[in-house]
PDB file of C-alpha atoms in Angstrom:
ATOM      1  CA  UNK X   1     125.381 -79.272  62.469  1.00 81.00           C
ATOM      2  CA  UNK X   2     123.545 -76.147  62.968  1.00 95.00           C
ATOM      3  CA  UNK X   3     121.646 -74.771  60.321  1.00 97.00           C
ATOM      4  CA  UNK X   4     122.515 -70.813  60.653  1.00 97.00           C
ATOM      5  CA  UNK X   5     126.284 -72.546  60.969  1.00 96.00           C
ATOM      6  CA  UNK X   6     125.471 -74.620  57.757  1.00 97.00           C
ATOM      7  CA  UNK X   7     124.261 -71.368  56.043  1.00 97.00           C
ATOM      8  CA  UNK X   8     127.554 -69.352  56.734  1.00 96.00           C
ATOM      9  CA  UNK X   9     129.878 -72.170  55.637  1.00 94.00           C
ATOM     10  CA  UNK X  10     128.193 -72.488  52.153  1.00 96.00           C
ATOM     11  CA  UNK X  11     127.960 -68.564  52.059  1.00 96.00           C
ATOM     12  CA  UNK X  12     131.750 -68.492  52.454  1.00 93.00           C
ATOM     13  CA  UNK X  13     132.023 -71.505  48.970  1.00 94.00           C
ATOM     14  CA  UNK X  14     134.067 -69.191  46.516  1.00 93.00           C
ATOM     15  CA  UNK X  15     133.457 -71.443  43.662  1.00 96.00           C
ATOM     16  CA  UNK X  16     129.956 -71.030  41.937  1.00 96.00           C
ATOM     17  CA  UNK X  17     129.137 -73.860  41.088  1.00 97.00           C
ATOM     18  CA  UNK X  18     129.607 -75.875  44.549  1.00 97.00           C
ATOM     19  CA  UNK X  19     128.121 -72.979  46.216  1.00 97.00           C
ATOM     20  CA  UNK X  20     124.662 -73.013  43.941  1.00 98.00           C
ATOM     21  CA  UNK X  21     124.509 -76.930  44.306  1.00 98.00           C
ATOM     22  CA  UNK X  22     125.155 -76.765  48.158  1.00 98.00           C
ATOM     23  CA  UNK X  23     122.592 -74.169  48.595  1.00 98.00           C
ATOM     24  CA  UNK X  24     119.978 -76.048  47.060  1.00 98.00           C
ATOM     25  CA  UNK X  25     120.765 -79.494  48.653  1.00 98.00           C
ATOM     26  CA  UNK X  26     120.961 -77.150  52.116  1.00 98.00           C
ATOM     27  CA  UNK X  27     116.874 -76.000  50.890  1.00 98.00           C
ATOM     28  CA  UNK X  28     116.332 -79.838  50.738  1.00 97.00           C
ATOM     29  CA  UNK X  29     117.575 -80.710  53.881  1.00 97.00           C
ATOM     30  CA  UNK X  30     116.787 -77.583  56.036  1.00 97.00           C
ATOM     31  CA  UNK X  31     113.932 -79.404  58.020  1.00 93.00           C
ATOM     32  CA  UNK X  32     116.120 -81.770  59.662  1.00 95.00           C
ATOM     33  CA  UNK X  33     118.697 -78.960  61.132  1.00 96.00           C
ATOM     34  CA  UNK X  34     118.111 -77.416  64.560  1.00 97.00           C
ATOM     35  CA  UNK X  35     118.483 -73.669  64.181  1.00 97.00           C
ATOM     36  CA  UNK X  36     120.290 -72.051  67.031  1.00 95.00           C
ATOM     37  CA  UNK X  37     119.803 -68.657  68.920  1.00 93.00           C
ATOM     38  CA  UNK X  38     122.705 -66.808  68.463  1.00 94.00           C
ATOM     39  CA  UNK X  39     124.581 -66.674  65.361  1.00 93.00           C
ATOM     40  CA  UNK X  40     127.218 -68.367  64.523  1.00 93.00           C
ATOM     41  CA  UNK X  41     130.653 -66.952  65.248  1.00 90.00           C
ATOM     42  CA  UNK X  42     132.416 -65.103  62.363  1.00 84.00           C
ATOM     43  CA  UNK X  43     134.755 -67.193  60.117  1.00 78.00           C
ATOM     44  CA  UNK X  44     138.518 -66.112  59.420  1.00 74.00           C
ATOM     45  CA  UNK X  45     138.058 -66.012  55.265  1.00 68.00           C
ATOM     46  CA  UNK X  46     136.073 -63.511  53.590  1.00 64.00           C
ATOM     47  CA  UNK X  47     132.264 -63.048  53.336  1.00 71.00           C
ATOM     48  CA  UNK X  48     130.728 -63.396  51.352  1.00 77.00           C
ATOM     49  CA  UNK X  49     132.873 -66.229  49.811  1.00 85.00           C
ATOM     50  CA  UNK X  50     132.888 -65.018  46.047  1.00 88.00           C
ATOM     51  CA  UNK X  51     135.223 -66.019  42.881  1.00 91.00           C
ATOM     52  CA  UNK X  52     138.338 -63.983  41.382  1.00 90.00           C
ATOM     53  CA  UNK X  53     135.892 -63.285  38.128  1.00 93.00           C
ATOM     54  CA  UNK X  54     134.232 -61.498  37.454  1.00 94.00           C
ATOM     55  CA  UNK X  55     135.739 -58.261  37.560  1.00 91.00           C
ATOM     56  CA  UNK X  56     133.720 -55.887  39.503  1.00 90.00           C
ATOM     57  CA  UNK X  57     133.122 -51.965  38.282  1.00 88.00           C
ATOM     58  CA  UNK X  58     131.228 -49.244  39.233  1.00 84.00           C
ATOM     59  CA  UNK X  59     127.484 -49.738  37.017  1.00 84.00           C
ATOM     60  CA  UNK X  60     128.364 -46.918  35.260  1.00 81.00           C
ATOM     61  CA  UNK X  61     131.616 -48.788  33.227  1.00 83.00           C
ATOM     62  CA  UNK X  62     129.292 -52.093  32.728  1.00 84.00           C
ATOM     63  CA  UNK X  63     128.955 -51.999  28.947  1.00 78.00           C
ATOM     64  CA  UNK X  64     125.549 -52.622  27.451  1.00 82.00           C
ATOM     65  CA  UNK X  65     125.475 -55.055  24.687  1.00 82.00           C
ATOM     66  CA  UNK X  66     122.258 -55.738  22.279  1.00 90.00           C
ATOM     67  CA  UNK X  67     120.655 -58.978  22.899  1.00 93.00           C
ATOM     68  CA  UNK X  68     120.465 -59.181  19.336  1.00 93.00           C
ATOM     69  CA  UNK X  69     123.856 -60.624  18.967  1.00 93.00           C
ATOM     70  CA  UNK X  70     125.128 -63.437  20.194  1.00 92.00           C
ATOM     71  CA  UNK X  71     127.917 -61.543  22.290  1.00 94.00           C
ATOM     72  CA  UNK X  72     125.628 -59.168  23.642  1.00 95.00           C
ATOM     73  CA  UNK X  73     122.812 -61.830  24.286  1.00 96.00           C
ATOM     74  CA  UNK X  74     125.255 -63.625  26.461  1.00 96.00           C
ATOM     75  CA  UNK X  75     126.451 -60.030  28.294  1.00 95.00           C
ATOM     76  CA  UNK X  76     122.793 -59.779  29.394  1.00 96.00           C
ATOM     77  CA  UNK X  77     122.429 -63.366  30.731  1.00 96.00           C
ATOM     78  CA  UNK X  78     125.743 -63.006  32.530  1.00 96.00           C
ATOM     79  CA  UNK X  79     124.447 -59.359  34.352  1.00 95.00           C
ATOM     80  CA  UNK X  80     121.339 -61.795  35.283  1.00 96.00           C
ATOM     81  CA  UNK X  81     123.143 -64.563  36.407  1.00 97.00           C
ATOM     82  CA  UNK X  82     125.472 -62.483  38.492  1.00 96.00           C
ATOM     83  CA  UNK X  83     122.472 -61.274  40.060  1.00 96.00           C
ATOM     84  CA  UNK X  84     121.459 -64.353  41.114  1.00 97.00           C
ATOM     85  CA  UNK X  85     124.953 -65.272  42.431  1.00 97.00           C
ATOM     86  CA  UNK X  86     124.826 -62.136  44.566  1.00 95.00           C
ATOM     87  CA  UNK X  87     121.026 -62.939  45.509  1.00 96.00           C
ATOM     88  CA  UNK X  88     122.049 -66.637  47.299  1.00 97.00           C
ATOM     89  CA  UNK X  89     124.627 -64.920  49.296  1.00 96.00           C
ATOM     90  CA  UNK X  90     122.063 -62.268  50.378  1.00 96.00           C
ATOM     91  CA  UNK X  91     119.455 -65.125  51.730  1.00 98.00           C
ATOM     92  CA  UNK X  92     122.342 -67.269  53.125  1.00 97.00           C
ATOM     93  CA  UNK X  93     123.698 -63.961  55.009  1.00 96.00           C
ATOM     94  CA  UNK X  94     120.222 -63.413  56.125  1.00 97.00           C
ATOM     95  CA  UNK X  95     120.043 -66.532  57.621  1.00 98.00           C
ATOM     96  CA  UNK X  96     123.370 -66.560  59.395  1.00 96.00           C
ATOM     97  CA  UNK X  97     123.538 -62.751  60.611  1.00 96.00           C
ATOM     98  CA  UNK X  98     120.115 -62.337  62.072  1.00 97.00           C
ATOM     99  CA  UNK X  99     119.672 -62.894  65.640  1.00 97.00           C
ATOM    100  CA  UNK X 100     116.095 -63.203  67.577  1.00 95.00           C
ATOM    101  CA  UNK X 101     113.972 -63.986  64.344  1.00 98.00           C
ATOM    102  CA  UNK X 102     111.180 -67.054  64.465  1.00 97.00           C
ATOM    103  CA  UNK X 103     112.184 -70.400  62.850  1.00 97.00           C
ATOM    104  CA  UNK X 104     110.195 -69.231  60.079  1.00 98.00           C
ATOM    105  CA  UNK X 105     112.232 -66.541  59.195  1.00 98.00           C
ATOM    106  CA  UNK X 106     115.387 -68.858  58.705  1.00 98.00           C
ATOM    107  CA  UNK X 107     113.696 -71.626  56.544  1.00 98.00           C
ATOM    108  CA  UNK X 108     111.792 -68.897  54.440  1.00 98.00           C
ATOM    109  CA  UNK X 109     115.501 -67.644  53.846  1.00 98.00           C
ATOM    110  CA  UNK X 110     116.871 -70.748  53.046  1.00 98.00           C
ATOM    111  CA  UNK X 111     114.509 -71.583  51.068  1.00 98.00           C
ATOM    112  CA  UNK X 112     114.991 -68.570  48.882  1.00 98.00           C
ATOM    113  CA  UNK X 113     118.534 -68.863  48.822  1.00 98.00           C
ATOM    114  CA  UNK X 114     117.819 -72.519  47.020  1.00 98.00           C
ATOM    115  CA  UNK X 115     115.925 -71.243  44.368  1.00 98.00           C
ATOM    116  CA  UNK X 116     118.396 -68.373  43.240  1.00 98.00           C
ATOM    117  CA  UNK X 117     121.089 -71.283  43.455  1.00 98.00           C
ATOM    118  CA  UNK X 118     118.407 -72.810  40.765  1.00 98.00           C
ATOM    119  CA  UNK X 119     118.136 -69.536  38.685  1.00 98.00           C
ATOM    120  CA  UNK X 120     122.190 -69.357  38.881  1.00 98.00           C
ATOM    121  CA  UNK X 121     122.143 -72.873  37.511  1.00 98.00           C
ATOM    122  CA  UNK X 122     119.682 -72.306  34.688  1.00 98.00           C
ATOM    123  CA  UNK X 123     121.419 -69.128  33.660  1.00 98.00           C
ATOM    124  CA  UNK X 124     124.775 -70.624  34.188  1.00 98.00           C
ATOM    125  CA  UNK X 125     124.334 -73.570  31.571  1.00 98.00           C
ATOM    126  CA  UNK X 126     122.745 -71.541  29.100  1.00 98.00           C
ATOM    127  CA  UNK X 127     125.765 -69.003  28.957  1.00 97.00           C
ATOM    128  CA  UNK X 128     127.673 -71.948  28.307  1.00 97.00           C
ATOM    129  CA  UNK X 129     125.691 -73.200  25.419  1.00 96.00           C
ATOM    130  CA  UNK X 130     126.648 -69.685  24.016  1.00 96.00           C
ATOM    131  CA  UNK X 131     130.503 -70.332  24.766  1.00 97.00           C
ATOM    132  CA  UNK X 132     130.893 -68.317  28.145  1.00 97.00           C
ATOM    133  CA  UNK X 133     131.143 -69.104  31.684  1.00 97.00           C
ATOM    134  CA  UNK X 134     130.266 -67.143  34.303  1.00 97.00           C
ATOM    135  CA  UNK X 135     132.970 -64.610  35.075  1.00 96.00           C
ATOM    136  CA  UNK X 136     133.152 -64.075  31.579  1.00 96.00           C
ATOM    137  CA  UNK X 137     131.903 -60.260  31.728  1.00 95.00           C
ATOM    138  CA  UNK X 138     132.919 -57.254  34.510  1.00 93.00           C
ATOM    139  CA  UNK X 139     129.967 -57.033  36.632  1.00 93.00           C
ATOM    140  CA  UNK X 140     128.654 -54.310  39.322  1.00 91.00           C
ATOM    141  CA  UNK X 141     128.562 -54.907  42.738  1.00 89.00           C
ATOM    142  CA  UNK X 142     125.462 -53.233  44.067  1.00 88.00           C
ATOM    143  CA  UNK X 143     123.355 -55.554  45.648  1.00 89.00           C
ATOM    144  CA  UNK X 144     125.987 -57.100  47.759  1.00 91.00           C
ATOM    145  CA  UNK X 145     127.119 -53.236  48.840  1.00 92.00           C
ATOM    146  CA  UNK X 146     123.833 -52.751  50.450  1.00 94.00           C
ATOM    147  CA  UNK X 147     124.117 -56.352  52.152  1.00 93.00           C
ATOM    148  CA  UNK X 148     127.276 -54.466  53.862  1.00 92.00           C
ATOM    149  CA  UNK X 149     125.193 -50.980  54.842  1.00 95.00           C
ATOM    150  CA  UNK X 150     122.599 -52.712  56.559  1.00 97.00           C
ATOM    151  CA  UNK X 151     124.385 -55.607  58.185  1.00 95.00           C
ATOM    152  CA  UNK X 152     123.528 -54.494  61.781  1.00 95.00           C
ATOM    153  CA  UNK X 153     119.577 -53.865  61.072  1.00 97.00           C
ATOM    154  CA  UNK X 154     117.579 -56.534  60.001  1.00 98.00           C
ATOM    155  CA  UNK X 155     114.675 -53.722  59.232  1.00 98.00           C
ATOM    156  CA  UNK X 156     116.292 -52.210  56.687  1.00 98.00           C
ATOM    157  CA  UNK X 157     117.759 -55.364  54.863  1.00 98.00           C
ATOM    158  CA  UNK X 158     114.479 -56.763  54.634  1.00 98.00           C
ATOM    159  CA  UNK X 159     112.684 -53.193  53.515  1.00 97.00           C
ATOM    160  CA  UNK X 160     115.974 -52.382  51.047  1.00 97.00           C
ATOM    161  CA  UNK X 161     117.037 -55.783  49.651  1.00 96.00           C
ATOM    162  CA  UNK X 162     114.083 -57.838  49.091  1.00 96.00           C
ATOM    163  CA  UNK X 163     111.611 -55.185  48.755  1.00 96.00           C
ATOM    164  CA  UNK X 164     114.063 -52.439  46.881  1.00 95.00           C
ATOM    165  CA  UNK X 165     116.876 -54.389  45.075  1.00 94.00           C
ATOM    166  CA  UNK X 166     115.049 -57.520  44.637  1.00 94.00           C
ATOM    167  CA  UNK X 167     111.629 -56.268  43.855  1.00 96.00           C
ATOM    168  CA  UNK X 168     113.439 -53.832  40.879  1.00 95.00           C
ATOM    169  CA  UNK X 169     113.826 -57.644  38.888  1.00 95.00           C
ATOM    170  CA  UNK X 170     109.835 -57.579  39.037  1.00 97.00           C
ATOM    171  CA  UNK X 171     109.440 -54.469  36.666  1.00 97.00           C
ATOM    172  CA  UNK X 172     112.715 -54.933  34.716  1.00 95.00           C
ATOM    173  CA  UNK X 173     112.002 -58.904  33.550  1.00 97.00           C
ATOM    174  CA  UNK X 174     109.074 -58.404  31.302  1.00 97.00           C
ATOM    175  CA  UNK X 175     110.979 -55.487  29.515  1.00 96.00           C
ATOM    176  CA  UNK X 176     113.512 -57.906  28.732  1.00 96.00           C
ATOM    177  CA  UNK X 177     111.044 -60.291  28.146  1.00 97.00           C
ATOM    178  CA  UNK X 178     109.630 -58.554  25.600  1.00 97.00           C
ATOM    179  CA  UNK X 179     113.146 -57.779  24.088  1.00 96.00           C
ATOM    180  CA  UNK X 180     114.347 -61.334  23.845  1.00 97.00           C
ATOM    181  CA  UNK X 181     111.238 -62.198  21.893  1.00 97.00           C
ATOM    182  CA  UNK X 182     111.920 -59.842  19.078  1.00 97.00           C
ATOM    183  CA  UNK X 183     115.435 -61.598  18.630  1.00 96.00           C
ATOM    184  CA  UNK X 184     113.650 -64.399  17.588  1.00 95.00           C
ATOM    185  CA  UNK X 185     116.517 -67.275  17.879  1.00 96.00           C
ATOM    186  CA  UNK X 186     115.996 -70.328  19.848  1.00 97.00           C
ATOM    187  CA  UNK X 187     119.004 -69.100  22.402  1.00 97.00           C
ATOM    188  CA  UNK X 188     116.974 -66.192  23.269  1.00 97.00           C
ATOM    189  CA  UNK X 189     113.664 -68.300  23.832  1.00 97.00           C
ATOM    190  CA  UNK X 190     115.387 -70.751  26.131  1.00 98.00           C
ATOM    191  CA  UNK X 191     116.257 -67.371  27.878  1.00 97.00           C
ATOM    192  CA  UNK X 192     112.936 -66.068  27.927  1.00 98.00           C
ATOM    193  CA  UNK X 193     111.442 -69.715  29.623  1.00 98.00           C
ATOM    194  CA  UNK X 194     114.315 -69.168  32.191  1.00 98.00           C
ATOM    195  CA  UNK X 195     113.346 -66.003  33.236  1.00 98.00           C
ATOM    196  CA  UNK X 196     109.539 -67.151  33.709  1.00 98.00           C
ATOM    197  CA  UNK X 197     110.807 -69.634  36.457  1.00 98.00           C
ATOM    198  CA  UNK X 198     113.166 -66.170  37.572  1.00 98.00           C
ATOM    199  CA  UNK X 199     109.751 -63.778  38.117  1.00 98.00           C
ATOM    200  CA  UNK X 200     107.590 -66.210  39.036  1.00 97.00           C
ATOM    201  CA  UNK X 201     109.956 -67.375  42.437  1.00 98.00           C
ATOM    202  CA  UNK X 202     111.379 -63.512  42.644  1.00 98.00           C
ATOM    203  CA  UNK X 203     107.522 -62.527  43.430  1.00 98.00           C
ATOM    204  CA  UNK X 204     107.765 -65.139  46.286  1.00 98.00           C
ATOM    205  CA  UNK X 205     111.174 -63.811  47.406  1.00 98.00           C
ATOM    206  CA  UNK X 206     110.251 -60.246  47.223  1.00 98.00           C
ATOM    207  CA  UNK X 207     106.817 -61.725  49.434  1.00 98.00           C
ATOM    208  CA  UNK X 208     109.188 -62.598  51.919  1.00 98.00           C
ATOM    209  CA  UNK X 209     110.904 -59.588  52.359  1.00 98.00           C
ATOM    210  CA  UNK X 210     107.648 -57.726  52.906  1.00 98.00           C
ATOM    211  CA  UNK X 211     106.314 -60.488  55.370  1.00 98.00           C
ATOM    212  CA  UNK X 212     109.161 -60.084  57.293  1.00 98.00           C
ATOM    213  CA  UNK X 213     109.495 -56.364  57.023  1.00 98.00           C
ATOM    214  CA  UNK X 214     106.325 -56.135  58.469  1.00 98.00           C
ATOM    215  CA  UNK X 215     106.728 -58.296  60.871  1.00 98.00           C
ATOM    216  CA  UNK X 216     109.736 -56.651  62.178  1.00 98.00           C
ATOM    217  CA  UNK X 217     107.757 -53.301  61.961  1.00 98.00           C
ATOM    218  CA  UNK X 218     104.942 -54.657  64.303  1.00 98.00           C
ATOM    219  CA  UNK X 219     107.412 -56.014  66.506  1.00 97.00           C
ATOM    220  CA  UNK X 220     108.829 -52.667  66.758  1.00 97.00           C
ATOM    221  CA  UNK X 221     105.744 -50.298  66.685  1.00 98.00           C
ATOM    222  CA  UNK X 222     107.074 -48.823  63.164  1.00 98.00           C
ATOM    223  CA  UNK X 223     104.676 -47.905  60.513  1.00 96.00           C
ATOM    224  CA  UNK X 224     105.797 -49.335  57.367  1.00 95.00           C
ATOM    225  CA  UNK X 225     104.823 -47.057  55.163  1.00 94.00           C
ATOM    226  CA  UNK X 226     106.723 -43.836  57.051  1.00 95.00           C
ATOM    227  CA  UNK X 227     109.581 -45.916  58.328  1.00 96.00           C
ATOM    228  CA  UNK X 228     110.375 -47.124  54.735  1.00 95.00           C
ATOM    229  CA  UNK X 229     111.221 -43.418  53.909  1.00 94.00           C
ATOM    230  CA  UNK X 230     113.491 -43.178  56.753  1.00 96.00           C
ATOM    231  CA  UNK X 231     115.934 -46.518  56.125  1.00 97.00           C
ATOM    232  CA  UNK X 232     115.871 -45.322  52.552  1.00 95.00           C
ATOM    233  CA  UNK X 233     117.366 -41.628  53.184  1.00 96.00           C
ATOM    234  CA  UNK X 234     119.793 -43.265  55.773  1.00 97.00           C
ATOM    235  CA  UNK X 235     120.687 -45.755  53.680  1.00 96.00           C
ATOM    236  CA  UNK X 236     120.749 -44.287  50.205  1.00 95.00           C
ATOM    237  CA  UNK X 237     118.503 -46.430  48.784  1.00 94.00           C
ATOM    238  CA  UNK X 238     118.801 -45.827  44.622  1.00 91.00           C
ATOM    239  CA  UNK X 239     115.470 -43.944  43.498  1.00 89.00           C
ATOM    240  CA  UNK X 240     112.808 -46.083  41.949  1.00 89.00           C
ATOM    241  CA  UNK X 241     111.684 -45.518  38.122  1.00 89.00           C
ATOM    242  CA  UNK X 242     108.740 -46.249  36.297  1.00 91.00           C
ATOM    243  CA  UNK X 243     107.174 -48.392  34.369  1.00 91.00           C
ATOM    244  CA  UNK X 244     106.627 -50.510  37.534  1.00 95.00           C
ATOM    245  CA  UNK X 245     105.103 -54.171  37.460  1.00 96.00           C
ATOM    246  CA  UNK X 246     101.981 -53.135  39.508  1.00 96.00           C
ATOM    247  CA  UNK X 247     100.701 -56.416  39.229  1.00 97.00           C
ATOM    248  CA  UNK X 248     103.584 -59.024  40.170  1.00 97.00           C
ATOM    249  CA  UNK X 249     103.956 -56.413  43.209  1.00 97.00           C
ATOM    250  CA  UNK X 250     101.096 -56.724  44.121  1.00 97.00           C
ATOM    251  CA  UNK X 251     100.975 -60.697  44.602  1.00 98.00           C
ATOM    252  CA  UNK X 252     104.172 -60.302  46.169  1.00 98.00           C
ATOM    253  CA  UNK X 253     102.928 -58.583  48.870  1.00 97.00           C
ATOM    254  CA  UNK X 254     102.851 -54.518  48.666  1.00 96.00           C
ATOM    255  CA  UNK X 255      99.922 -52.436  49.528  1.00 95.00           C
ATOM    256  CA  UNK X 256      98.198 -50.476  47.734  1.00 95.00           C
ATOM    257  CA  UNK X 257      99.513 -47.430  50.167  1.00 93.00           C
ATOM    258  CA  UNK X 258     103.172 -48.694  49.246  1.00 93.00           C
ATOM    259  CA  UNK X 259     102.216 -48.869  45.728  1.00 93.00           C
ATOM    260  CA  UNK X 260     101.088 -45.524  45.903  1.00 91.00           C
ATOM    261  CA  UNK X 261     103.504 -43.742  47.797  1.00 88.00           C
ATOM    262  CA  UNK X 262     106.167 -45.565  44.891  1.00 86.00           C
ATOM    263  CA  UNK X 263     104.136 -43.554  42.015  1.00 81.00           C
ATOM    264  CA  UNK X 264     104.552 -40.669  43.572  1.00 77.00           C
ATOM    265  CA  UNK X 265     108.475 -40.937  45.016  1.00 67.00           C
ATOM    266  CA  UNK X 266     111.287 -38.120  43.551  1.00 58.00           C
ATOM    267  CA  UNK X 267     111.901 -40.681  41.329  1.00 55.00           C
ATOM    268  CA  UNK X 268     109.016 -41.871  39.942  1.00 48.00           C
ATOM    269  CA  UNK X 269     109.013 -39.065  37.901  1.00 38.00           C
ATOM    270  CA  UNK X 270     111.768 -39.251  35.654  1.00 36.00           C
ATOM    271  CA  UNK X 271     113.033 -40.902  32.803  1.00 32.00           C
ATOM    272  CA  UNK X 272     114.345 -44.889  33.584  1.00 29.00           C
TER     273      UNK X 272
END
């Protein structure tokens, strides 16, 4: 088999658990795959294939627990692992949708989309030594929305997924961080070890995005910089809200022109 075919068949796995373990044994095995062309041809069930739970709201409705109960520690680890559901769909569906990219792009992709399936995994088994599954908590649906807006332009998934969405996990995790050590229970330090493997792959995923963004804007004769501005008004990219990570965005990849121009964005300016 085809390894852009491969990708779409174990983006289409409903169940979580098969999907995370057959993304990561796909990341193990994506060498030995030829990667076609042309994409593979659209399958009959829905895409992304996702469970029944959880329930999906609008972020508004998504109740915000303190960490420094046990219900409330496992609400936040269940928002985090749903993110990194929704994040190995996004890399499979990058690999699958994308026509005309180098090999490079597709194994950079499916590499990524093995270690969220790892990050799923971690989270996953640590919700259940706190009595919950995943599917256990309603859940937004935002990254996965803009998956659907820019399905027919690979520039702006790769300037508003990776590089928007993804890279927002690069200022939020040390906040957490920070409040999972003041809860001082060994639950919430096994969470905090967890999210160290989380940032430190996330800068390398968020790297991606902005080596291929660039790529793409080179190919294209795009300035980065200006044609980020565009994508995000056509788009409706959320607004971006300080504190930011300066320094895990910076190893994964952003100038110091992009970090600049995010300082002083509409949103920059007001209250996260």
């Amino acid at each position: 088999m085809e390894l852009r075919q491969r990708a779409l068949q174990v983006l289409c796995i409903a169940d979580p658990q098969l999907k995370a373990l057959q993304a990561r044994e796909l990341q193990g095995s994506a060498a030995s795959f030829s990667i076609a062309s042309d994409r593979p041809a659209e399958p009959r069930e829905p895409i992304p294939g996702r469970p029944s739970r959880p329930e999906l709201i609008h972020p508004s409705q998504v109740a915000r627990r303190s960490p420094f109960k046990a219900e409330g520690l496992a609400a936040l680890l269940h928002a985090i692992a749903h993110i990194e559901f929704n994040a190995i769909n996004l890399a499979l569906d990058a690999v699958w949708r994308f026509d005309g990219m180098p090999d490079a792009y597709y194994l950079d992709w499916i590499r990524v989309a093995g270690e969220e399936a790892l990050h799923f995994t971690l989270l996953r088994e640590h919700l259940a030594t706190l009595g919950h599954a995943y599917g256990d908590f309603a859940a937004h649906d935002n990254l996965w929305s803009m998956c659907e807006k820019t399905k027919d332009d690979v520039v702006a998934r790769m300037a508003l997924v990776p590089r928007t969405l993804e890279a927002r996990g690069l200022d939020a995790t040390p906040q957490i961080q920070d409040k999972l050590r003041r809860v001082k229970t060994p639950e919430a330090d096994r969470a905090v070890d967890i999210l160290d493997i989380i940032l430190r792959d996330e800068i390398g995923h968020v790297a991606v995005g902005n080596h291929w963004y660039r790529w793409l804007c080179e190919r294209e004769g795009l300035d980065p910089v200006a044609h980020y501005d565009v994508v995000a008004r056509r788009y409706d990219a959320p607004k971006l809200y300080p504190p930011f990570n300066e320094a895990a965005r910076k190893q994964a990849g952003f100038s110091e022109e992009e970090l600049r121009a995010l300082s002083s964005s509409p949103g920059a300016g007001a209250p996260g």
